[in-house]
Amino acid sequence: MFSALWARCLGLEAWLFASLLGTSNINYLICSIRSQLTGLSHHRWLLDTDRDEEGMVVIANLYGEGDIHNDKARQEYREIKMNVLVQRQEGERSYSDMFKRYWKRVLIAMSAQAMAQLNGINVISYYAPLVFESAGWHGRWAILMTGINGISYLLSTIPPWYLVDGWGRRPILLSGAVAMIISLSCISYFIYIEIPATPTLTVIFVMIYNAAFGASWGPIPWLYPPEILPLSIRAKGASLSTASNWAFNWLVGEVTPVLQGAIKWRLYLVHAFFCACSFVLGNPPPPLPLPH
């Protein structure tokens, strides 16, 4: 249901963009997006419930242009079916068993998602016009700076596609945390001193912050749960990590207007502190040597 609803939302966005660009075959674009997104979660469920023929049709539509004899589609079918059978053999574990055996992995997945919100991204994303107004931009200029900031955020998500496997997850997270600490501290400082260059410097450091987050703590915490959790608890662990993301998303969204009015420029130091916490969590000290 969620995938179908998400697909319809993206289909509406596609219709709007297609209208603006003058694309003639709008219906094909919408149907393509809907079928892709709905099928991504649907075909595994079909194979898991032994509705293999229906699942193969969905896989063929996704990977083989509707041809059930396509080599790529059949290979995808075999891999998914094998994973389903292995998971059945292992057996699905309960929440209590999950926390007894894999509590560290679950907490890593949950804390990564929680820190992704406490690091302050939604202070900038939700309340960017207020941030820029507090720095000296007003009216349409504040909204324009918000749009430019959003473009920089979008572009920053591209490098991790190519760097994440080469550099590794931890170096990207740690370097992103350092960049965000510096950026948030500078934003707070320049808003506090209110010099003529404050509006320009605030925009620059907000863009640096957004780029650092978009290249590190934005995408990487979504990779951790499926990578570190075994198949027997993957669904439960991933659901808890996602729930922690949205819980802290709600918390930050509710608390930010109150704190912005109460502590003003100090708000960004609060999130800089959480960035420092995320650096410590992402780089734990080595274990003590065993006594001889």
Short mmCIF file of C-alpha atoms in Angstrom, two decimals:
data_model
loop_
_atom_site.label_atom_id
_atom_site.label_comp_id
_atom_site.label_asym_id
_atom_site.label_seq_id
_atom_site.Cartn_x
_atom_site.Cartn_y
_atom_site.Cartn_z
CA MET A 1 0.00 0.00 0.00
CA PHE A 2 2.81 2.39 0.90
CA SER A 3 4.65 1.66 -2.35
CA ALA A 4 1.51 2.23 -4.37
CA LEU A 5 0.79 5.53 -2.57
CA TRP A 6 4.40 6.65 -3.02
CA ALA A 7 4.23 5.73 -6.69
CA ARG A 8 1.09 7.83 -7.13
CA CYS A 9 2.78 10.81 -5.45
CA LEU A 10 5.79 10.52 -7.74
CA GLY A 11 3.45 10.01 -10.66
CA LEU A 12 1.81 13.35 -9.84
CA GLU A 13 5.25 14.99 -9.67
CA ALA A 14 6.14 13.43 -13.02
CA TRP A 15 2.91 14.80 -14.50
CA LEU A 16 3.75 18.29 -13.25
CA PHE A 17 7.28 18.18 -14.64
CA ALA A 18 6.09 16.67 -17.90
CA SER A 19 3.51 19.45 -18.23
CA LEU A 20 6.16 22.11 -17.67
CA LEU A 21 8.53 20.50 -20.17
CA GLY A 22 5.84 19.90 -22.76
CA THR A 23 6.26 16.12 -22.80
CA SER A 24 3.57 14.54 -24.96
CA ASN A 25 3.51 11.01 -23.58
CA ILE A 26 2.68 11.90 -19.99
CA ASN A 27 0.59 8.79 -19.30
CA TYR A 28 3.44 6.50 -20.29
CA LEU A 29 5.77 8.34 -17.90
CA ILE A 30 3.33 8.07 -14.99
CA CYS A 31 2.56 4.40 -15.61
CA SER A 32 6.24 3.59 -15.89
CA ILE A 33 7.05 5.18 -12.52
CA ARG A 34 4.08 3.55 -10.83
CA SER A 35 4.83 0.08 -12.17
CA GLN A 36 8.51 0.35 -11.27
CA LEU A 37 7.96 1.48 -7.68
CA THR A 38 5.04 -0.84 -6.99
CA GLY A 39 6.86 -3.83 -8.46
CA LEU A 40 10.04 -3.26 -6.46
CA SER A 41 8.41 -4.39 -3.22
CA HIS A 42 5.65 -6.55 -4.70
CA HIS A 43 7.63 -9.25 -6.53
CA ARG A 44 9.51 -10.48 -3.44
CA TRP A 45 6.23 -10.82 -1.54
CA LEU A 46 4.76 -12.87 -4.39
CA LEU A 47 7.71 -15.27 -4.35
CA ASP A 48 7.60 -15.46 -0.56
CA THR A 49 3.94 -16.56 -0.75
CA ASP A 50 4.75 -19.14 -3.50
CA ARG A 51 2.94 -17.19 -6.22
CA ASP A 52 5.94 -17.73 -8.43
CA GLU A 53 4.22 -17.27 -11.80
CA GLU A 54 2.82 -13.87 -10.83
CA GLY A 55 6.15 -12.87 -9.32
CA MET A 56 7.97 -13.88 -12.50
CA VAL A 57 5.62 -11.69 -14.58
CA VAL A 58 6.40 -8.68 -12.35
CA ILE A 59 10.14 -9.39 -12.52
CA ALA A 60 9.95 -9.73 -16.31
CA ASN A 61 8.21 -6.35 -16.51
CA LEU A 62 10.93 -4.79 -14.36
CA TYR A 63 14.02 -6.38 -15.85
CA GLY A 64 13.10 -8.07 -19.12
CA GLU A 65 10.67 -5.73 -20.90
CA GLY A 66 7.84 -8.19 -20.27
CA ASP A 67 9.70 -11.27 -21.58
CA ILE A 68 9.58 -14.03 -18.96
CA HIS A 69 12.37 -15.86 -20.81
CA ASN A 70 14.77 -12.92 -20.54
CA ASP A 71 18.09 -14.05 -19.01
CA LYS A 72 18.39 -11.10 -16.65
CA ALA A 73 14.82 -11.51 -15.41
CA ARG A 74 15.27 -15.25 -14.82
CA GLN A 75 18.55 -14.67 -12.97
CA GLU A 76 16.84 -12.09 -10.76
CA TYR A 77 14.02 -14.55 -10.11
CA ARG A 78 16.48 -17.30 -9.08
CA GLU A 79 18.39 -14.99 -6.72
CA ILE A 80 15.25 -13.71 -4.98
CA LYS A 81 13.72 -17.17 -4.69
CA MET A 82 16.95 -18.56 -3.24
CA ASN A 83 17.05 -15.79 -0.62
CA VAL A 84 13.43 -16.47 0.27
CA LEU A 85 14.13 -20.19 0.74
CA VAL A 86 17.25 -19.52 2.83
CA GLN A 87 15.30 -17.14 5.04
CA ARG A 88 12.59 -19.76 5.54
CA GLN A 89 15.18 -22.33 6.56
CA GLU A 90 16.76 -19.98 9.09
CA GLY A 91 13.38 -19.01 10.46
CA GLU A 92 12.18 -15.54 11.35
CA ARG A 93 13.27 -14.51 14.81
CA SER A 94 11.16 -12.64 17.35
CA TYR A 95 11.90 -9.12 18.59
CA SER A 96 13.13 -10.48 21.93
CA ASP A 97 15.47 -12.93 20.22
CA MET A 98 16.66 -10.15 17.91
CA PHE A 99 17.64 -7.91 20.83
CA LYS A 100 19.28 -10.79 22.70
CA ARG A 101 21.52 -11.85 19.83
CA TYR A 102 21.94 -8.75 17.67
CA TRP A 103 21.24 -5.80 19.95
CA LYS A 104 24.46 -4.00 18.98
CA ARG A 105 23.66 -4.17 15.28
CA VAL A 106 20.09 -3.02 15.83
CA LEU A 107 21.22 -0.10 17.99
CA ILE A 108 23.83 0.90 15.38
CA ALA A 109 21.13 0.93 12.69
CA MET A 110 18.72 2.91 14.90
CA SER A 111 21.32 5.39 16.21
CA ALA A 112 22.59 6.11 12.70
CA GLN A 113 19.08 7.08 11.61
CA ALA A 114 18.47 9.07 14.80
CA MET A 115 21.71 11.01 14.40
CA ALA A 116 20.85 11.75 10.79
CA GLN A 117 17.99 13.84 12.17
CA LEU A 118 19.66 15.26 15.29
CA ASN A 119 22.52 16.54 13.13
CA GLY A 120 20.14 19.32 12.11
CA ILE A 121 19.29 18.72 8.48
CA ASN A 122 15.60 19.42 8.93
CA VAL A 123 16.29 22.67 10.75
CA ILE A 124 17.68 23.81 7.41
CA SER A 125 15.24 21.91 5.18
CA TYR A 126 12.01 22.82 7.00
CA TYR A 127 12.90 26.30 8.24
CA ALA A 128 15.44 27.50 5.67
CA PRO A 129 13.58 30.80 4.99
CA LEU A 130 13.66 31.56 8.73
CA VAL A 131 17.35 30.70 8.88
CA PHE A 132 18.13 33.07 6.03
CA GLU A 133 15.86 35.79 7.43
CA SER A 134 17.68 35.59 10.76
CA ALA A 135 20.93 36.05 8.80
CA GLY A 136 19.69 39.16 7.00
CA TRP A 137 17.95 37.90 3.84
CA HIS A 138 14.32 38.96 3.62
CA GLY A 139 11.23 38.22 1.55
CA ARG A 140 11.81 36.72 -1.86
CA TRP A 141 15.57 36.72 -1.36
CA ALA A 142 15.20 34.30 1.56
CA ILE A 143 13.08 32.01 -0.60
CA LEU A 144 15.55 32.28 -3.49
CA MET A 145 18.43 31.32 -1.19
CA THR A 146 16.34 28.36 -0.03
CA GLY A 147 16.00 27.17 -3.63
CA ILE A 148 19.73 27.54 -4.33
CA ASN A 149 20.47 25.69 -1.12
CA GLY A 150 18.17 22.85 -2.20
CA ILE A 151 20.00 22.52 -5.53
CA SER A 152 23.35 22.21 -3.75
CA TYR A 153 21.84 19.56 -1.49
CA LEU A 154 20.61 17.58 -4.49
CA LEU A 155 23.97 17.72 -6.28
CA SER A 156 25.85 16.62 -3.16
CA THR A 157 24.04 13.28 -3.13
CA ILE A 158 25.68 12.21 -6.42
CA PRO A 159 29.33 11.65 -5.29
CA PRO A 160 28.44 8.91 -2.75
CA TRP A 161 27.15 6.76 -5.62
CA TYR A 162 30.74 6.39 -6.80
CA LEU A 163 32.73 6.81 -3.57
CA VAL A 164 30.88 4.75 -0.97
CA ASP A 165 32.39 1.38 -1.93
CA GLY A 166 35.87 2.77 -2.56
CA TRP A 167 36.23 4.96 0.53
CA GLY A 168 34.06 2.94 2.88
CA ARG A 169 31.14 3.97 5.08
CA ARG A 170 32.99 5.18 8.17
CA PRO A 171 35.39 7.65 6.49
CA ILE A 172 32.47 9.28 4.68
CA LEU A 173 30.42 9.56 7.88
CA LEU A 174 33.33 10.89 9.94
CA SER A 175 34.43 13.48 7.38
CA GLY A 176 30.81 14.58 6.94
CA ALA A 177 30.42 15.01 10.71
CA VAL A 178 33.54 17.21 10.89
CA ALA A 179 32.37 19.38 7.99
CA MET A 180 28.93 19.80 9.59
CA ILE A 181 30.42 20.74 12.98
CA ILE A 182 32.50 23.49 11.37
CA SER A 183 29.64 24.73 9.18
CA LEU A 184 27.03 24.90 11.97
CA SER A 185 29.49 26.61 14.31
CA CYS A 186 30.29 29.23 11.67
CA ILE A 187 26.57 29.80 10.95
CA SER A 188 25.95 30.38 14.64
CA TYR A 189 28.96 32.68 15.00
CA PHE A 190 28.19 34.89 12.01
CA ILE A 191 24.53 35.28 12.97
CA TYR A 192 25.67 36.24 16.48
CA ILE A 193 28.17 38.95 15.45
CA GLU A 194 25.88 40.44 12.74
CA ILE A 195 28.51 41.92 10.45
CA PRO A 196 27.66 43.22 6.93
CA ALA A 197 28.94 39.97 5.41
CA THR A 198 26.72 37.81 7.64
CA PRO A 199 24.01 37.11 5.00
CA THR A 200 26.53 35.98 2.37
CA LEU A 201 28.63 33.95 4.79
CA THR A 202 25.55 32.26 6.23
CA VAL A 203 24.41 31.15 2.78
CA ILE A 204 27.89 29.81 2.00
CA PHE A 205 28.14 27.77 5.20
CA VAL A 206 24.56 26.52 4.94
CA MET A 207 25.40 25.21 1.47
CA ILE A 208 28.58 23.60 2.79
CA TYR A 209 26.60 22.01 5.61
CA ASN A 210 23.94 20.71 3.25
CA ALA A 211 26.55 19.34 0.86
CA ALA A 212 28.35 17.59 3.72
CA PHE A 213 25.12 16.03 4.97
CA GLY A 214 23.92 15.05 1.51
CA ALA A 215 27.20 13.27 0.83
CA SER A 216 27.43 11.47 4.18
CA TRP A 217 24.73 11.29 6.87
CA GLY A 218 21.93 11.66 4.34
CA PRO A 219 22.37 8.43 2.34
CA ILE A 220 24.75 6.23 4.38
CA PRO A 221 22.45 5.47 7.37
CA TRP A 222 19.98 3.96 4.88
CA LEU A 223 22.67 1.50 3.77
CA TYR A 224 23.54 0.19 7.21
CA PRO A 225 20.40 -1.76 8.22
CA PRO A 226 20.26 -4.15 5.23
CA GLU A 227 24.04 -4.58 5.29
CA ILE A 228 24.63 -5.34 8.97
CA LEU A 229 21.42 -7.20 9.86
CA PRO A 230 21.08 -10.91 9.03
CA LEU A 231 18.13 -12.05 6.94
CA SER A 232 16.30 -13.56 9.91
CA ILE A 233 15.83 -10.12 11.54
CA ARG A 234 16.36 -7.78 8.61
CA ALA A 235 12.73 -6.73 8.24
CA LYS A 236 12.27 -6.06 11.95
CA GLY A 237 15.60 -4.28 12.38
CA ALA A 238 15.15 -2.14 9.28
CA SER A 239 11.64 -1.18 10.38
CA LEU A 240 12.93 -0.06 13.79
CA SER A 241 15.73 1.98 12.22
CA THR A 242 13.28 3.68 9.86
CA ALA A 243 10.89 4.32 12.75
CA SER A 244 13.69 6.02 14.70
CA ASN A 245 14.39 8.24 11.69
CA TRP A 246 10.80 9.45 11.50
CA ALA A 247 10.44 9.73 15.28
CA PHE A 248 13.42 12.08 15.52
CA ASN A 249 12.29 13.82 12.34
CA TRP A 250 9.03 14.65 14.12
CA LEU A 251 10.88 15.68 17.29
CA VAL A 252 13.19 18.08 15.44
CA GLY A 253 10.30 19.51 13.43
CA GLU A 254 8.27 20.21 16.58
CA VAL A 255 11.07 21.54 18.77
CA THR A 256 12.91 23.73 16.25
CA PRO A 257 10.44 26.70 16.18
CA VAL A 258 10.41 26.81 19.98
CA LEU A 259 14.20 26.71 20.28
CA GLN A 260 14.65 29.17 17.44
CA GLY A 261 12.59 31.72 19.34
CA ALA A 262 14.17 30.94 22.71
CA ILE A 263 17.90 30.51 22.06
CA LYS A 264 18.19 32.00 18.52
CA TRP A 265 21.75 31.59 17.12
CA ARG A 266 22.64 29.03 19.79
CA LEU A 267 20.31 26.52 18.12
CA TYR A 268 22.97 25.70 15.53
CA LEU A 269 25.48 24.99 18.29
CA VAL A 270 23.07 22.41 19.69
CA HIS A 271 23.08 20.53 16.41
CA ALA A 272 26.85 21.00 16.09
CA PHE A 273 27.09 19.19 19.44
CA PHE A 274 25.03 16.30 18.06
CA CYS A 275 27.31 16.21 15.01
CA ALA A 276 30.22 15.79 17.43
CA CYS A 277 28.31 12.98 19.15
CA SER A 278 27.75 11.29 15.80
CA PHE A 279 31.50 11.53 15.11
CA VAL A 280 32.25 9.80 18.43
CA LEU A 281 29.62 7.11 17.80
CA GLY A 282 30.99 6.51 14.32
CA ASN A 283 34.57 6.22 15.58
CA PRO A 284 34.55 4.22 18.83
CA PRO A 285 37.82 3.84 20.79
CA PRO A 286 39.76 0.59 20.31
CA PRO A 287 39.16 -2.14 22.91
CA LEU A 288 41.52 -2.30 25.87
CA PRO A 289 44.26 -4.94 25.60
CA LEU A 290 43.69 -8.12 27.54
CA PRO A 291 45.86 -8.56 30.68
CA HIS A 292 48.71 -11.08 30.42
#
